[in-house]
Amino acid sequence: MKYKTIQGREITGDVINRYTRIMSVAGDDGRNYVCWLVGDPAPLKTHSIMPTRPDTFKGIEQIKCRVIKPNGERRTFQSIGAAENHYRTDRSTVSRNCDSEKPMVRGRLKGYKFERLS
């Protein structure tokens, strides 16, 4: 089949991979080319362990989290993920410290205490 490369050349060959807006084509001359997508794109393949459908988590309620700073100031977040994003840390760090009764002893958030509210 004939395809049009990103640079505008016309080539003949077979499609190797289809992406969202472009595709890889193995040309008859032995070289691989990046071409504009022809037709409907194939669904994106994911190798994620987590499900990608948004309605999967519909029935799960979020766990509220309270953060107590070393100076005693308290801040409540609607979810552990919101606290994670605000303090730019891992979800596992927040979750692990929610389960602990003690404040963090090292790192950037030393002295901060996380509590699970619901």
Coordinates of N, CA, C and O in Angstrom, one line a residue:
M1 N 0.8 -1.2 0.0 CA 0.0 0.0 0.0 C 0.9 1.2 0.0 O 2.0 1.2 0.4
K2 N 0.3 2.4 -0.4 CA 1.0 3.6 -0.4 C 0.7 4.4 0.8 O -0.4 4.5 1.3
Y3 N 1.7 5.0 1.4 CA 1.6 5.9 2.6 C 2.4 7.2 2.4 O 3.3 7.2 1.6
K4 N 2.0 8.2 3.1 CA 2.6 9.5 3.1 C 3.4 9.7 4.4 O 2.8 9.7 5.4
T5 N 4.7 9.9 4.3 CA 5.5 10.1 5.4 C 5.3 11.5 6.0 O 4.7 12.4 5.4
I6 N 5.8 11.7 7.2 CA 5.7 13.0 7.9 C 6.3 14.1 7.0 O 5.9 15.2 7.0
Q7 N 7.4 13.8 6.3 CA 8.1 14.8 5.5 C 7.4 15.0 4.2 O 7.8 15.9 3.4
G8 N 6.4 14.2 3.8 CA 5.7 14.4 2.6 C 6.0 13.4 1.5 O 5.4 13.5 0.4
R9 N 6.9 12.5 1.7 CA 7.3 11.6 0.6 C 6.2 10.5 0.6 O 5.7 10.1 1.6
E10 N 6.0 9.9 -0.6 CA 5.1 8.8 -0.7 C 5.9 7.5 -0.8 O 6.9 7.4 -1.6
I11 N 5.6 6.5 0.0 CA 6.3 5.2 0.0 C 5.3 4.1 0.0 O 4.1 4.3 0.2
T12 N 5.8 2.9 -0.3 CA 5.0 1.7 -0.3 C 5.6 0.8 0.8 O 6.8 0.8 1.0
G13 N 4.7 0.0 1.5 CA 5.2 -0.9 2.6 C 4.1 -1.4 3.4 O 2.9 -1.3 3.0
D14 N 4.5 -1.9 4.6 CA 3.5 -2.5 5.5 C 3.6 -1.8 6.8 O 4.6 -1.4 7.3
V15 N 2.4 -1.7 7.5 CA 2.3 -1.0 8.8 C 2.9 -1.9 9.9 O 2.6 -3.1 9.9
I16 N 3.8 -1.3 10.7 CA 4.4 -2.1 11.8 C 3.6 -1.8 13.1 O 3.1 -2.7 13.7
N17 N 3.4 -0.5 13.4 CA 2.6 -0.1 14.6 C 1.8 1.1 14.3 O 2.1 1.9 13.5
R18 N 0.6 1.1 14.9 CA -0.3 2.3 14.8 C -0.3 2.9 16.2 O -0.5 2.3 17.2
Y19 N -0.2 4.2 16.2 CA -0.2 5.0 17.4 C -1.5 5.9 17.3 O -2.3 5.7 16.5
T20 N -1.5 6.9 18.2 CA -2.7 7.8 18.2 C -2.8 8.6 17.0 O -3.9 8.7 16.4
R21 N -1.8 9.2 16.5 CA -1.9 10.1 15.3 C -0.9 9.7 14.1 O -1.0 10.2 13.1
I22 N 0.0 8.8 14.4 CA 1.0 8.4 13.4 C 1.1 6.9 13.4 O 0.5 6.2 14.3
M23 N 1.9 6.4 12.5 CA 2.1 5.0 12.4 C 3.5 4.7 11.9 O 4.1 5.6 11.2
S24 N 4.1 3.6 12.2 CA 5.4 3.2 11.7 C 5.2 2.2 10.5 O 4.3 1.3 10.6
V25 N 5.9 2.5 9.4 CA 5.7 1.7 8.2 C 7.1 1.1 7.8 O 8.1 1.8 7.8
A26 N 7.1 -0.2 7.6 CA 8.3 -0.8 7.0 C 8.2 -0.7 5.5 O 7.4 -1.3 4.8
G27 N 9.1 0.2 5.0 CA 9.1 0.4 3.5 C 9.6 -0.7 2.7 O 10.4 -1.6 3.2
D28 N 9.2 -0.8 1.5 CA 9.7 -1.9 0.6 C 11.2 -1.7 0.3 O 11.8 -2.7 -0.1
D29 N 11.8 -0.6 0.6 CA 13.2 -0.4 0.4 C 14.0 -0.8 1.6 O 15.2 -0.7 1.6
G30 N 13.4 -1.4 2.6 CA 14.1 -1.9 3.8 C 14.2 -1.0 4.9 O 14.7 -1.3 6.0
R31 N 13.8 0.3 4.8 CA 13.9 1.3 5.9 C 12.5 1.4 6.5 O 11.5 1.1 6.0
N32 N 12.5 1.9 7.8 CA 11.3 2.2 8.5 C 11.0 3.7 8.4 O 11.9 4.5 8.5
Y33 N 9.7 4.0 8.3 CA 9.3 5.4 8.2 C 8.2 5.7 9.2 O 7.4 4.8 9.6
V34 N 8.1 7.0 9.6 CA 7.0 7.5 10.4 C 6.0 8.2 9.4 O 6.4 9.1 8.7
C35 N 4.8 7.7 9.4 CA 3.8 8.2 8.5 C 2.6 8.7 9.2 O 2.3 8.3 10.4
W36 N 1.8 9.5 8.5 CA 0.5 10.0 9.1 C -0.5 8.8 9.2 O -0.4 7.9 8.3
L37 N -1.3 8.8 10.2 CA -2.3 7.7 10.4 C -3.3 7.7 9.3 O -3.8 8.8 8.9
V38 N -3.6 6.5 8.8 CA -4.7 6.4 7.8 C -5.8 5.5 8.4 O -5.5 4.4 8.9
G39 N -7.0 6.0 8.5 CA -8.1 5.3 9.1 C -8.2 5.5 10.6 O -7.6 6.4 11.1
D40 N -9.0 4.7 11.2 CA -9.2 4.8 12.7 C -8.0 4.3 13.4 O -7.5 3.2 13.1
P41 N -7.6 4.9 14.5 CA -6.5 4.4 15.3 C -6.9 3.2 16.1 O -8.0 3.0 16.5
A42 N -5.9 2.3 16.3 CA -6.2 1.2 17.1 C -6.2 1.6 18.6 O -5.6 2.6 18.9
P43 N -6.9 0.9 19.4 CA -7.0 1.3 20.8 C -5.6 1.2 21.4 O -4.7 0.4 21.1
L44 N -5.3 2.1 22.4 CA -4.0 2.2 23.0 C -3.8 0.9 23.9 O -4.7 0.6 24.6
K45 N -2.7 0.3 23.9 CA -2.4 -0.8 24.7 C -1.7 -0.3 26.0 O -0.9 0.5 25.9
T46 N -2.2 -0.9 27.1 CA -1.6 -0.5 28.4 C -1.1 -1.7 29.1 O -1.6 -2.8 28.9
H47 N 0.0 -1.6 29.8 CA 0.6 -2.7 30.5 C 0.5 -2.4 32.0 O 1.2 -3.0 32.8
S48 N -0.4 -1.5 32.4 CA -0.6 -1.2 33.7 C -1.3 -2.3 34.5 O -2.2 -3.0 34.0
I49 N -1.0 -2.4 35.8 CA -1.7 -3.4 36.6 C -3.1 -2.9 37.0 O -4.0 -3.7 37.1
M50 N -3.2 -1.6 37.2 CA -4.5 -1.0 37.6 C -5.4 -1.0 36.4 O -5.0 -0.7 35.3
P51 N -6.7 -1.1 36.6 CA -7.7 -1.0 35.5 C -7.7 0.4 35.0 O -7.5 1.4 35.8
T52 N -7.9 0.6 33.7 CA -7.9 1.9 33.2 C -9.3 2.5 33.0 O -9.4 3.7 32.6
R53 N -10.3 1.8 33.3 CA -11.7 2.3 33.1 C -12.1 3.1 34.3 O -11.9 2.7 35.4
P54 N -12.5 4.4 34.1 CA -12.8 5.3 35.2 C -14.0 4.8 36.1 O -14.0 5.1 37.2
D55 N -14.9 4.0 35.5 CA -16.1 3.6 36.3 C -15.7 2.4 37.3 O -16.5 2.0 38.1
T56 N -14.5 1.9 37.2 CA -14.1 0.8 38.0 C -14.0 1.2 39.5 O -14.4 0.4 40.4
F57 N -13.6 2.5 39.8 CA -13.5 2.9 41.1 C -14.7 3.7 41.6 O -14.7 4.4 42.6
K58 N -15.8 3.5 41.0 CA -17.0 4.3 41.2 C -17.6 4.1 42.7 O -17.9 5.0 43.4
G59 N -17.6 2.8 43.1 CA -18.1 2.5 44.4 C -17.2 2.7 45.6 O -17.6 2.5 46.7
I60 N -15.9 3.0 45.3 CA -14.9 3.1 46.4 C -14.9 4.5 46.9 O -14.7 5.5 46.1
E61 N -15.0 4.7 48.2 CA -14.9 6.0 48.8 C -13.5 6.4 49.1 O -12.7 5.5 49.4
Q62 N -13.2 7.6 49.0 CA -11.8 8.1 49.3 C -11.6 8.1 50.8 O -12.5 8.4 51.6
I63 N -10.3 7.9 51.2 CA -9.9 8.0 52.6 C -9.4 9.4 52.9 O -8.4 9.8 52.3
K64 N -10.1 10.1 53.8 CA -9.7 11.4 54.2 C -8.4 11.3 55.0 O -8.2 10.3 55.8
C65 N -7.6 12.3 55.0 CA -6.3 12.3 55.6 C -6.1 13.7 56.3 O -6.4 14.7 55.7
R66 N -5.6 13.7 57.5 CA -5.2 14.9 58.2 C -3.7 14.9 58.4 O -3.1 13.9 58.7
V67 N -3.1 16.1 58.1 CA -1.7 16.3 58.3 C -1.4 17.3 59.4 O -2.0 18.4 59.4
I68 N -0.6 16.9 60.4 CA -0.2 17.8 61.5 C 1.2 18.2 61.3 O 2.1 17.3 61.3
K69 N 1.5 19.5 61.1 CA 2.8 20.0 60.9 C 3.6 20.0 62.2 O 2.9 20.0 63.3
P70 N 4.9 20.1 62.2 CA 5.7 20.2 63.5 C 5.2 21.4 64.4 O 5.3 21.3 65.6
N71 N 4.7 22.5 63.8 CA 4.3 23.6 64.6 C 2.9 23.5 65.1 O 2.4 24.4 65.7
G72 N 2.2 22.4 64.8 CA 0.9 22.1 65.4 C -0.2 22.5 64.4 O -1.4 22.2 64.6
E73 N 0.1 23.1 63.3 CA -0.9 23.4 62.3 C -1.5 22.2 61.7 O -0.8 21.2 61.3
R74 N -2.8 22.1 61.5 CA -3.5 20.9 60.9 C -4.1 21.3 59.6 O -4.6 22.4 59.4
R75 N -4.1 20.3 58.7 CA -4.7 20.5 57.4 C -5.3 19.2 57.0 O -4.7 18.1 57.1
T76 N -6.6 19.3 56.5 CA -7.4 18.1 56.2 C -7.5 18.0 54.7 O -7.8 19.0 54.0
F77 N -7.2 16.8 54.1 CA -7.3 16.5 52.7 C -8.4 15.5 52.4 O -8.7 14.7 53.3
Q78 N -9.1 15.6 51.3 CA -10.2 14.8 50.9 C -9.7 13.3 50.6 O -10.5 12.4 50.6
S79 N -8.4 13.1 50.3 CA -8.0 11.8 50.0 C -6.5 11.7 50.3 O -5.8 12.8 50.4
I80 N -6.0 10.5 50.4 CA -4.5 10.3 50.5 C -3.8 10.8 49.3 O -2.7 11.4 49.4
G81 N -4.4 10.6 48.1 CA -3.8 11.1 46.9 C -3.7 12.6 46.9 O -2.7 13.1 46.3
A82 N -4.6 13.3 47.4 CA -4.5 14.8 47.5 C -3.4 15.2 48.4 O -2.6 16.2 48.0
A83 N -3.2 14.5 49.5 CA -2.1 14.9 50.4 C -0.7 14.5 49.7 O 0.2 15.3 49.8
E84 N -0.7 13.4 49.0 CA 0.5 13.0 48.2 C 0.9 14.1 47.2 O 2.0 14.5 47.1
N85 N -0.1 14.6 46.4 CA 0.2 15.6 45.4 C 0.6 16.9 46.1 O 1.5 17.6 45.5
H86 N 0.0 17.3 47.2 CA 0.3 18.6 47.8 C 1.7 18.6 48.3 O 2.5 19.5 48.1
Y87 N 2.2 17.5 49.0 CA 3.5 17.4 49.6 C 4.5 16.8 48.6 O 5.7 16.6 49.0
R88 N 4.1 16.4 47.4 CA 5.0 15.9 46.4 C 5.8 14.7 47.0 O 7.0 14.7 47.0
T89 N 5.1 13.7 47.4 CA 5.7 12.5 48.0 C 4.9 11.3 47.4 O 4.0 11.4 46.7
D90 N 5.3 10.1 47.8 CA 4.7 8.9 47.3 C 3.4 8.6 48.1 O 3.4 8.9 49.3
R91 N 2.5 8.0 47.5 CA 1.3 7.5 48.2 C 1.6 6.6 49.3 O 1.0 6.6 50.3
S92 N 2.6 5.7 49.0 CA 2.9 4.7 50.1 C 3.5 5.4 51.3 O 3.3 4.9 52.4
T93 N 4.2 6.5 51.2 CA 4.8 7.2 52.3 C 3.6 7.8 53.2 O 3.6 7.6 54.4
V94 N 2.6 8.4 52.5 CA 1.5 8.9 53.2 C 0.7 7.8 53.9 O 0.4 7.9 55.1
S95 N 0.4 6.8 53.2 CA -0.4 5.7 53.7 C 0.3 5.0 54.9 O -0.3 4.7 55.9
R96 N 1.6 4.7 54.7 CA 2.4 4.1 55.8 C 2.4 4.9 57.0 O 2.2 4.4 58.2
N97 N 2.5 6.2 56.9 CA 2.6 7.1 58.1 C 1.2 7.4 58.6 O 1.1 7.8 59.8
C98 N 0.1 7.2 57.9 CA -1.2 7.2 58.4 C -1.4 6.1 59.4 O -2.1 6.3 60.4
D99 N -0.8 5.0 59.1 CA -1.0 3.8 60.0 C -0.1 3.9 61.3 O -0.4 3.2 62.3
S100 N 0.9 4.7 61.2 CA 1.8 4.9 62.4 C 1.3 6.0 63.3 O 0.7 7.0 62.8
E101 N 1.5 5.9 64.6 CA 1.1 6.9 65.5 C 2.2 8.0 65.7 O 1.9 9.0 66.4
K102 N 3.4 7.8 65.1 CA 4.5 8.7 65.3 C 4.7 9.6 64.1 O 4.3 9.2 63.0
P103 N 5.2 10.8 64.4 CA 5.6 11.6 63.2 C 6.8 11.1 62.4 O 7.5 10.2 63.0
M104 N 7.0 11.6 61.2 CA 8.1 11.1 60.4 C 9.4 11.5 61.1 O 9.5 12.6 61.6
V105 N 10.4 10.7 61.0 CA 11.7 11.0 61.7 C 12.8 11.4 60.7 O 13.8 11.8 61.2
R106 N 12.6 11.2 59.4 CA 13.6 11.6 58.4 C 13.0 12.2 57.2 O 11.8 12.1 56.9
G107 N 13.9 12.8 56.4 CA 13.5 13.3 55.1 C 12.9 14.7 55.1 O 13.0 15.4 56.1
R108 N 12.4 15.1 54.0 CA 11.9 16.4 53.8 C 10.7 16.7 54.7 O 10.5 17.9 55.1
L109 N 9.9 15.7 55.1 CA 8.7 15.9 55.9 C 8.9 15.5 57.3 O 8.0 15.1 58.0
K110 N 10.2 15.7 57.8 CA 10.5 15.3 59.2 C 9.6 16.1 60.2 O 9.5 17.3 60.0
G111 N 9.0 15.4 61.1 CA 8.2 16.0 62.1 C 6.7 16.1 61.7 O 5.8 16.3 62.5
Y112 N 6.4 15.8 60.4 CA 5.0 15.8 60.0 C 4.3 14.5 60.4 O 4.9 13.4 60.4
K113 N 3.1 14.6 60.8 CA 2.3 13.4 61.3 C 1.1 13.3 60.4 O 0.4 14.3 60.2
F114 N 0.8 12.1 59.9 CA -0.4 11.9 59.0 C -1.4 11.0 59.8 O -1.0 10.0 60.5
E115 N -2.7 11.4 59.7 CA -3.7 10.6 60.3 C -4.8 10.3 59.3 O -5.1 11.1 58.5
R116 N -5.3 9.0 59.4 CA -6.4 8.6 58.6 C -7.7 9.0 59.3 O -7.9 8.7 60.5
L117 N -8.6 9.7 58.6 CA -9.9 10.1 59.2 C -11.1 9.2 58.9 O -12.0 9.2 59.7
S118 N -11.1 8.5 57.8 CA -12.3 7.7 57.5 C -11.8 6.3 57.0 O -10.7 6.1 56.6

